[in-house]
């Protein structure tokens, strides 16, 4: 049994990971989360208090971070400012959390010689042309587009340097776009689902041709546990489930599953610098570590996610009006 310190464990993917760890392992979990607008205590409700505890604090605060890292067997680092649109509006918190926060955790892991796994995104690689057959691999050069992805790229490079220069026992994973329960309504899929549930027409940026490579958050969690168990120190692993879909198809699928006409959506102003296409080649993770996703069928995973939002309006409703007001102010 291990003691995990999970940063950002009250956010979308971090809370899915904590639920997954409780269900599939004997590990205990300390969540360190600042509870920004994106963090939600309610995402950890129902978990056993003898296995999971929440510490509210900032990953950039060394006084909070060092004692928690000292008592952990491994750090799994999810905490980040994560929303591209926010990073275009105000980049500063992205630097504070994604760069200085990661630096603070790495220094603590170095001091206490604690295993470290860094969660990152495929957005560090920039984007691909729509008609390009290529997919991202661990050898694709970094080419981030936004303040969000550039700070994530910077944090990945810090981890690599702390492995090489100081011998920190770290691994990195870069995952494609996640969907599933507990995702904030500012993000594409939950925004469109909750629009439909509220009787608002879904909103599609530009012409909706941008492609994302979708993976269920639970598959992301099993991949991270696999890397923690069997990953080689210093290595990077790409995580993806061969789930490429253009945004228009995703909105049409949400409308079809919820019994609406598939053209009942609005086209809105595109995001500046909007990446065209992401696609992950996860061969290394599958062949070297033997990981496979279990949510092979995007449509049934999406239908289950829609049901979750239908059943958990109390979880998302408090944020919905503010998010829509923010987008409306930008014509989106
Ligand atoms: N969402 C995706 O599709 C996706 C895909 C690949 C990788 N990732 C990465 O996964 C991680 C989690 O993403 P998410 O979508 O769950 O994000 P999220 O915004 O839902 O959650 C982030 C969490 O971090 C916490 N946090 C923010 N700043 C903090 C700070 N300074 N100190 C402590 N806690 C802080 C927030 O309160 C929140 O609970 C991020 O590192 C992100 O880059 C996300």
Short mmCIF file of C-alpha atoms and ligand atoms in Angstrom, two decimals:
data_model
loop_
_atom_site.label_atom_id
_atom_site.label_comp_id
_atom_site.label_asym_id
_atom_site.label_seq_id
_atom_site.Cartn_x
_atom_site.Cartn_y
_atom_site.Cartn_z
CA UNK A 1 0.00 0.00 0.00
CA UNK A 2 1.27 3.48 -0.89
CA UNK A 3 0.49 6.98 0.22
CA UNK A 4 -0.24 9.18 -2.80
CA UNK A 5 -0.20 12.97 -2.79
CA UNK A 6 -2.55 14.01 -5.60
CA UNK A 7 -2.37 17.69 -6.50
CA UNK A 8 -5.48 19.13 -8.14
CA UNK A 9 -7.49 16.15 -6.91
CA UNK A 10 -10.65 18.24 -6.56
CA UNK A 11 -10.58 19.14 -10.26
CA UNK A 12 -11.97 17.17 -13.19
CA UNK A 13 -9.32 14.58 -14.02
CA UNK A 14 -7.73 14.57 -10.56
CA UNK A 15 -11.04 13.69 -8.86
CA UNK A 16 -11.69 10.96 -11.43
CA UNK A 17 -8.23 9.60 -10.56
CA UNK A 18 -8.95 9.64 -6.81
CA UNK A 19 -12.22 7.74 -7.37
CA UNK A 20 -10.33 5.27 -9.59
CA UNK A 21 -7.55 4.75 -7.00
CA UNK A 22 -10.08 4.08 -4.22
CA UNK A 23 -11.96 1.59 -6.40
CA UNK A 24 -8.97 -0.29 -7.82
CA UNK A 25 -6.09 -0.12 -5.29
CA UNK A 26 -5.29 -0.09 -1.55
CA UNK A 27 -3.49 3.27 -1.74
CA UNK A 28 -4.38 6.14 0.55
CA UNK A 29 -4.68 9.62 -0.98
CA UNK A 30 -3.98 13.12 0.24
CA UNK A 31 -5.44 15.66 -2.14
CA UNK A 32 -3.70 19.05 -2.22
CA UNK A 33 -5.99 21.51 -3.98
CA UNK A 34 -6.39 25.27 -3.82
CA UNK A 35 -10.09 24.96 -4.66
CA UNK A 36 -9.96 27.61 -7.36
CA UNK A 37 -13.17 28.16 -9.35
CA UNK A 38 -12.27 24.83 -11.06
CA UNK A 39 -11.93 22.78 -7.88
CA UNK A 40 -14.97 21.35 -6.13
CA UNK A 41 -15.12 19.57 -2.76
CA UNK A 42 -18.30 17.88 -3.92
CA UNK A 43 -16.29 15.92 -6.49
CA UNK A 44 -14.75 13.94 -3.60
CA UNK A 45 -18.01 13.32 -1.73
CA UNK A 46 -18.77 9.72 -0.80
CA UNK A 47 -15.13 8.63 -0.70
CA UNK A 48 -13.99 6.86 2.51
CA UNK A 49 -12.44 9.31 4.99
CA UNK A 50 -9.87 6.72 6.12
CA UNK A 51 -8.54 6.55 2.53
CA UNK A 52 -8.90 10.13 1.25
CA UNK A 53 -8.24 13.49 2.88
CA UNK A 54 -8.36 16.95 1.34
CA UNK A 55 -5.81 19.64 2.21
CA UNK A 56 -6.75 23.06 0.85
CA UNK A 57 -3.60 24.87 -0.24
CA UNK A 58 -1.49 26.21 -3.07
CA UNK A 59 1.12 24.05 -4.83
CA UNK A 60 3.30 27.17 -5.09
CA UNK A 61 3.39 27.50 -1.28
CA UNK A 62 6.51 25.66 -0.08
CA UNK A 63 5.35 25.69 3.57
CA UNK A 64 2.32 23.63 2.60
CA UNK A 65 3.99 21.47 -0.04
CA UNK A 66 7.16 20.23 1.69
CA UNK A 67 5.57 18.44 4.70
CA UNK A 68 2.96 16.80 2.46
CA UNK A 69 5.59 15.58 -0.02
CA UNK A 70 7.76 14.34 2.88
CA UNK A 71 5.03 11.98 4.09
CA UNK A 72 4.10 10.66 0.61
CA UNK A 73 5.44 7.65 -1.31
CA UNK A 74 4.54 9.29 -4.62
CA UNK A 75 3.27 12.63 -5.93
CA UNK A 76 0.79 12.61 -8.82
CA UNK A 77 0.67 16.18 -10.10
CA UNK A 78 -2.61 17.20 -11.78
CA UNK A 79 -3.02 20.74 -10.39
CA UNK A 80 -3.00 23.38 -13.11
CA UNK A 81 -4.77 26.34 -14.54
CA UNK A 82 -6.28 24.38 -17.41
CA UNK A 83 -8.60 26.47 -19.59
CA UNK A 84 -7.25 27.88 -22.86
CA UNK A 85 -9.89 30.61 -23.10
CA UNK A 86 -9.01 31.89 -19.61
CA UNK A 87 -5.31 31.88 -20.50
CA UNK A 88 -6.01 34.26 -23.39
CA UNK A 89 -7.91 36.57 -21.04
CA UNK A 90 -5.40 36.55 -18.11
CA UNK A 91 -2.21 34.47 -18.47
CA UNK A 92 -0.69 35.31 -15.05
CA UNK A 93 -2.30 32.53 -12.94
CA UNK A 94 -1.07 30.04 -15.55
CA UNK A 95 2.52 31.06 -14.88
CA UNK A 96 2.06 31.03 -11.10
CA UNK A 97 0.49 27.58 -10.90
CA UNK A 98 1.78 25.69 -13.92
CA UNK A 99 5.39 26.94 -13.73
CA UNK A 100 6.09 28.07 -10.14
CA UNK A 101 3.76 25.45 -8.65
CA UNK A 102 5.46 22.64 -10.56
CA UNK A 103 8.89 24.02 -9.63
CA UNK A 104 7.89 24.05 -5.93
CA UNK A 105 6.69 20.44 -6.05
CA UNK A 106 9.83 19.30 -7.89
CA UNK A 107 12.08 20.91 -5.31
CA UNK A 108 10.13 19.16 -2.54
CA UNK A 109 10.35 15.81 -4.38
CA UNK A 110 14.07 16.36 -4.79
CA UNK A 111 14.60 17.24 -1.12
CA UNK A 112 12.63 14.21 0.13
CA UNK A 113 13.50 11.82 -2.74
CA UNK A 114 9.87 11.07 -3.55
CA UNK A 115 8.62 9.46 -6.79
CA UNK A 116 6.93 12.07 -8.98
CA UNK A 117 4.49 11.72 -11.85
CA UNK A 118 3.69 14.81 -13.89
CA UNK A 119 0.37 15.07 -15.75
CA UNK A 120 0.51 17.01 -18.98
CA UNK A 121 -1.32 17.51 -22.23
CA UNK A 122 -0.82 16.79 -25.93
CA UNK A 123 -1.36 20.53 -26.50
CA UNK A 124 2.37 21.04 -25.83
CA UNK A 125 2.95 19.71 -29.37
CA UNK A 126 0.85 22.40 -31.05
CA UNK A 127 -1.55 21.19 -33.71
CA UNK A 128 -1.73 19.05 -36.86
CA UNK A 129 -3.32 19.83 -40.21
CA UNK A 130 -6.79 18.33 -40.64
CA UNK A 131 -5.67 16.21 -43.61
CA UNK A 132 -2.32 15.18 -42.11
CA UNK A 133 -2.17 11.42 -41.43
CA UNK A 134 0.49 12.03 -38.72
CA UNK A 135 -0.19 11.68 -35.00
CA UNK A 136 1.82 12.99 -32.03
CA UNK A 137 4.49 10.67 -30.60
CA UNK A 138 6.93 11.09 -27.70
CA UNK A 139 9.43 12.45 -30.27
CA UNK A 140 7.24 15.22 -31.69
CA UNK A 141 8.91 18.63 -31.12
CA UNK A 142 7.23 21.00 -28.68
CA UNK A 143 5.32 23.82 -30.39
CA UNK A 144 2.66 25.19 -28.00
CA UNK A 145 0.12 27.76 -29.20
CA UNK A 146 -1.51 29.35 -26.15
CA UNK A 147 -0.44 30.67 -22.75
CA UNK A 148 -2.00 27.48 -21.28
CA UNK A 149 -0.11 25.04 -23.48
CA UNK A 150 3.14 27.01 -23.29
CA UNK A 151 3.10 26.94 -19.48
CA UNK A 152 2.34 23.20 -19.56
CA UNK A 153 5.26 22.76 -21.98
CA UNK A 154 7.46 24.76 -19.60
CA UNK A 155 6.43 22.56 -16.69
CA UNK A 156 7.26 19.39 -18.67
CA UNK A 157 10.72 20.76 -19.40
CA UNK A 158 11.27 21.56 -15.72
CA UNK A 159 10.46 17.93 -14.87
CA UNK A 160 12.92 16.66 -17.48
CA UNK A 161 15.64 18.96 -16.13
CA UNK A 162 15.02 17.90 -12.51
CA UNK A 163 15.39 14.25 -13.58
CA UNK A 164 18.60 14.92 -15.48
CA UNK A 165 20.23 17.47 -13.16
CA UNK A 166 19.06 16.32 -9.72
CA UNK A 167 18.06 12.67 -10.15
CA UNK A 168 14.41 13.23 -9.27
CA UNK A 169 12.52 9.94 -9.91
CA UNK A 170 9.94 11.38 -12.28
CA UNK A 171 7.83 10.30 -15.25
CA UNK A 172 5.63 12.44 -17.51
CA UNK A 173 2.42 11.67 -19.38
CA UNK A 174 0.86 13.79 -22.12
CA UNK A 175 -2.78 12.92 -22.63
CA UNK A 176 -5.37 13.87 -25.24
CA UNK A 177 -8.71 15.56 -24.44
CA UNK A 178 -10.65 13.94 -21.60
CA UNK A 179 -14.40 13.61 -21.11
CA UNK A 180 -16.44 12.15 -18.27
CA UNK A 181 -18.08 13.16 -14.97
CA UNK A 182 -16.98 16.09 -12.79
CA UNK A 183 -15.75 18.29 -15.67
CA UNK A 184 -16.34 22.02 -15.25
CA UNK A 185 -19.14 23.45 -17.43
CA UNK A 186 -16.73 25.93 -19.04
CA UNK A 187 -15.23 23.06 -21.08
CA UNK A 188 -16.56 22.04 -24.51
CA UNK A 189 -18.46 18.79 -23.85
CA UNK A 190 -20.03 19.70 -20.45
CA UNK A 191 -20.92 23.15 -21.78
CA UNK A 192 -22.84 21.70 -24.70
CA UNK A 193 -24.49 18.96 -22.59
CA UNK A 194 -25.65 21.45 -19.93
CA UNK A 195 -26.81 23.87 -22.63
CA UNK A 196 -29.09 21.16 -24.02
CA UNK A 197 -30.28 20.22 -20.51
CA UNK A 198 -31.12 23.92 -19.91
CA UNK A 199 -32.87 24.33 -23.28
CA UNK A 200 -30.06 26.53 -24.67
CA UNK A 201 -28.72 25.81 -28.18
CA UNK A 202 -25.16 24.35 -28.18
CA UNK A 203 -22.40 26.69 -29.38
CA UNK A 204 -19.78 25.63 -31.89
CA UNK A 205 -16.57 27.63 -32.41
CA UNK A 206 -15.89 28.59 -36.05
CA UNK A 207 -17.19 25.91 -38.39
CA UNK A 208 -16.73 23.07 -35.93
CA UNK A 209 -14.09 21.34 -38.05
CA UNK A 210 -11.44 21.26 -35.29
CA UNK A 211 -10.55 17.70 -34.29
CA UNK A 212 -9.91 16.44 -30.76
CA UNK A 213 -8.81 12.94 -29.75
CA UNK A 214 -11.20 11.99 -26.93
CA UNK A 215 -10.41 9.65 -24.03
CA UNK A 216 -12.61 8.85 -21.03
CA UNK A 217 -11.11 10.23 -17.79
CA UNK A 218 -11.26 6.74 -16.25
CA UNK A 219 -8.99 5.40 -19.00
CA UNK A 220 -6.60 8.30 -18.32
CA UNK A 221 -6.57 7.22 -14.64
CA UNK A 222 -5.75 3.58 -15.41
CA UNK A 223 -2.93 4.75 -17.69
CA UNK A 224 -1.46 6.93 -14.93
CA UNK A 225 -1.59 4.05 -12.42
CA UNK A 226 0.14 1.84 -15.00
CA UNK A 227 2.94 4.40 -15.42
CA UNK A 228 3.28 4.78 -11.63
CA UNK A 229 3.60 0.99 -11.31
CA UNK A 230 5.75 0.12 -14.30
CA UNK A 231 6.92 3.33 -16.00
CA UNK A 232 10.61 3.90 -16.49
CA UNK A 233 12.07 6.88 -14.61
CA UNK A 234 12.83 9.81 -16.91
CA UNK A 235 10.45 8.60 -19.62
CA UNK A 236 7.49 10.34 -21.23
CA UNK A 237 4.36 8.39 -22.22
CA UNK A 238 1.60 9.62 -24.51
CA UNK A 239 -1.91 8.59 -23.43
CA UNK A 240 -4.70 8.32 -25.99
CA UNK A 241 -7.55 6.03 -26.99
CA UNK A 242 -7.84 6.56 -30.78
CA UNK A 243 -10.89 8.80 -30.27
CA UNK A 244 -10.52 11.44 -33.01
CA UNK A 245 -13.76 13.40 -33.62
CA UNK A 246 -14.43 16.85 -35.04
CA UNK A 247 -16.32 19.21 -32.74
CA UNK A 248 -19.34 19.35 -35.05
CA UNK A 249 -19.75 15.56 -34.84
CA UNK A 250 -19.55 15.71 -31.03
CA UNK A 251 -22.28 18.37 -30.83
CA UNK A 252 -24.45 16.43 -33.29
CA UNK A 253 -24.00 13.27 -31.21
CA UNK A 254 -25.01 15.09 -28.01
CA UNK A 255 -28.11 16.40 -29.78
CA UNK A 256 -28.98 12.95 -31.17
CA UNK A 257 -28.50 11.17 -27.81
CA UNK A 258 -30.71 13.77 -26.08
CA UNK A 259 -33.43 13.46 -28.74
CA UNK A 260 -32.94 16.91 -30.34
CA UNK A 261 -32.67 17.80 -34.05
CA UNK A 262 -28.97 17.34 -34.93
CA UNK A 263 -28.75 20.82 -36.51
CA UNK A 264 -30.10 22.66 -33.42
CA UNK A 265 -26.84 24.46 -32.63
CA UNK A 266 -25.30 27.92 -33.29
CA UNK A 267 -21.94 28.75 -34.87
CA UNK A 268 -20.06 31.37 -32.81
CA UNK A 269 -16.82 33.37 -33.08
CA UNK A 270 -13.79 31.08 -33.14
CA UNK A 271 -11.15 31.06 -30.37
CA UNK A 272 -8.06 33.09 -31.45
CA UNK A 273 -5.21 30.73 -32.37
CA UNK A 274 -7.58 27.74 -32.10
CA UNK A 275 -5.56 24.53 -32.64
CA UNK A 276 -6.89 22.58 -35.62
CA UNK A 277 -6.30 18.97 -34.75
CA UNK A 278 -4.73 16.83 -32.02
CA UNK A 279 -4.08 13.10 -32.43
CA UNK A 280 -2.15 10.76 -30.16
CA UNK A 281 -0.11 7.68 -31.01
CA UNK A 282 -0.01 5.76 -27.71
CA UNK A 283 1.97 2.78 -29.05
CA UNK A 284 4.77 3.20 -26.49
CA UNK A 285 2.43 3.01 -23.50
CA UNK A 286 0.57 0.04 -24.99
CA UNK A 287 3.56 -2.01 -26.10
CA UNK A 288 6.08 -1.23 -23.34
CA UNK A 289 3.71 -1.11 -20.35
CA UNK A 290 0.77 -3.19 -21.63
CA UNK A 291 -1.95 -0.56 -21.05
CA UNK A 292 -5.24 -0.63 -23.00
CA UNK A 293 -8.27 1.68 -22.71
CA UNK A 294 -11.58 0.12 -21.65
CA UNK A 295 -13.99 2.77 -23.05
CA UNK A 296 -13.67 1.73 -26.69
CA UNK A 297 -17.01 3.21 -27.71
CA UNK A 298 -17.15 7.04 -27.56
CA UNK A 299 -20.93 7.15 -28.08
CA UNK A 300 -21.75 5.00 -25.04
CA UNK A 301 -19.17 6.86 -22.91
CA UNK A 302 -20.75 10.14 -24.00
CA UNK A 303 -24.27 8.86 -23.27
CA UNK A 304 -23.14 7.87 -19.73
CA UNK A 305 -21.57 11.33 -19.29
CA UNK A 306 -24.82 13.01 -20.38
CA UNK A 307 -26.69 10.89 -17.82
CA UNK A 308 -24.23 11.96 -15.13
CA UNK A 309 -24.87 15.67 -15.87
CA UNK A 310 -28.62 15.02 -15.96
CA UNK A 311 -28.44 13.34 -12.52
CA UNK A 312 -26.04 15.86 -10.94
CA UNK A 313 -27.44 19.28 -11.72
CA UNK A 314 -26.69 20.43 -8.14
CA UNK A 315 -22.98 19.84 -8.89
CA UNK A 316 -22.83 22.02 -12.03
CA UNK A 317 -25.70 24.51 -11.74
CA UNK A 318 -23.90 27.05 -9.47
CA UNK A 319 -21.25 27.69 -12.15
CA UNK A 320 -23.45 27.63 -15.25
CA UNK A 321 -24.82 31.18 -15.40
CA UNK A 322 -21.43 32.80 -14.78
CA UNK A 323 -19.78 30.69 -17.50
CA UNK A 324 -22.46 31.56 -20.06
CA UNK A 325 -22.22 35.27 -19.16
CA UNK A 326 -18.43 35.12 -19.72
CA UNK A 327 -18.81 33.48 -23.14
CA UNK A 328 -21.65 35.82 -24.11
CA UNK A 329 -19.42 38.84 -23.39
CA UNK A 330 -17.02 37.45 -26.03
CA UNK A 331 -19.71 36.63 -28.57
CA UNK A 332 -19.28 32.90 -27.93
N1 LIG B 1 -8.90 18.35 -19.40
C1 LIG B 1 -8.22 17.68 -20.32
O1 LIG B 1 -8.77 17.23 -21.33
C2 LIG B 1 -6.73 17.42 -20.13
C3 LIG B 1 -6.06 16.65 -21.07
C4 LIG B 1 -4.70 16.36 -20.86
C5 LIG B 1 -4.06 16.82 -19.72
N2 LIG B 1 -4.75 17.59 -18.83
C6 LIG B 1 -4.03 18.02 -17.62
O2 LIG B 1 -4.63 17.36 -16.52
C7 LIG B 1 -4.54 18.19 -15.35
C8 LIG B 1 -5.91 18.38 -14.75
O3 LIG B 1 -6.76 18.98 -15.74
P1 LIG B 1 -8.30 19.20 -15.42
O4 LIG B 1 -9.00 19.29 -16.72
O5 LIG B 1 -8.74 18.22 -14.41
O6 LIG B 1 -8.24 20.65 -14.77
P2 LIG B 1 -9.26 21.37 -13.78
O7 LIG B 1 -9.15 22.80 -14.08
O8 LIG B 1 -10.60 20.70 -13.82
O9 LIG B 1 -8.66 21.07 -12.33
C9 LIG B 1 -7.50 21.70 -11.86
C10 LIG B 1 -7.46 21.56 -10.34
O10 LIG B 1 -6.25 22.16 -9.88
C11 LIG B 1 -6.56 22.99 -8.76
N3 LIG B 1 -5.56 24.05 -8.71
C12 LIG B 1 -5.37 25.08 -9.60
N4 LIG B 1 -4.36 25.87 -9.20
C13 LIG B 1 -3.87 25.32 -8.05
C14 LIG B 1 -2.82 25.66 -7.18
N5 LIG B 1 -2.05 26.75 -7.39
N6 LIG B 1 -2.60 24.87 -6.09
C15 LIG B 1 -3.37 23.78 -5.85
N7 LIG B 1 -4.39 23.42 -6.65
C16 LIG B 1 -4.64 24.17 -7.73
C17 LIG B 1 -7.96 23.51 -9.03
O11 LIG B 1 -8.59 23.95 -7.83
C18 LIG B 1 -8.62 22.29 -9.65
O12 LIG B 1 -9.18 21.46 -8.64
C19 LIG B 1 -3.88 19.49 -15.81
O13 LIG B 1 -2.52 19.43 -15.48
C20 LIG B 1 -4.09 19.51 -17.31
O14 LIG B 1 -3.07 20.20 -17.96
C21 LIG B 1 -6.06 17.90 -19.00
#
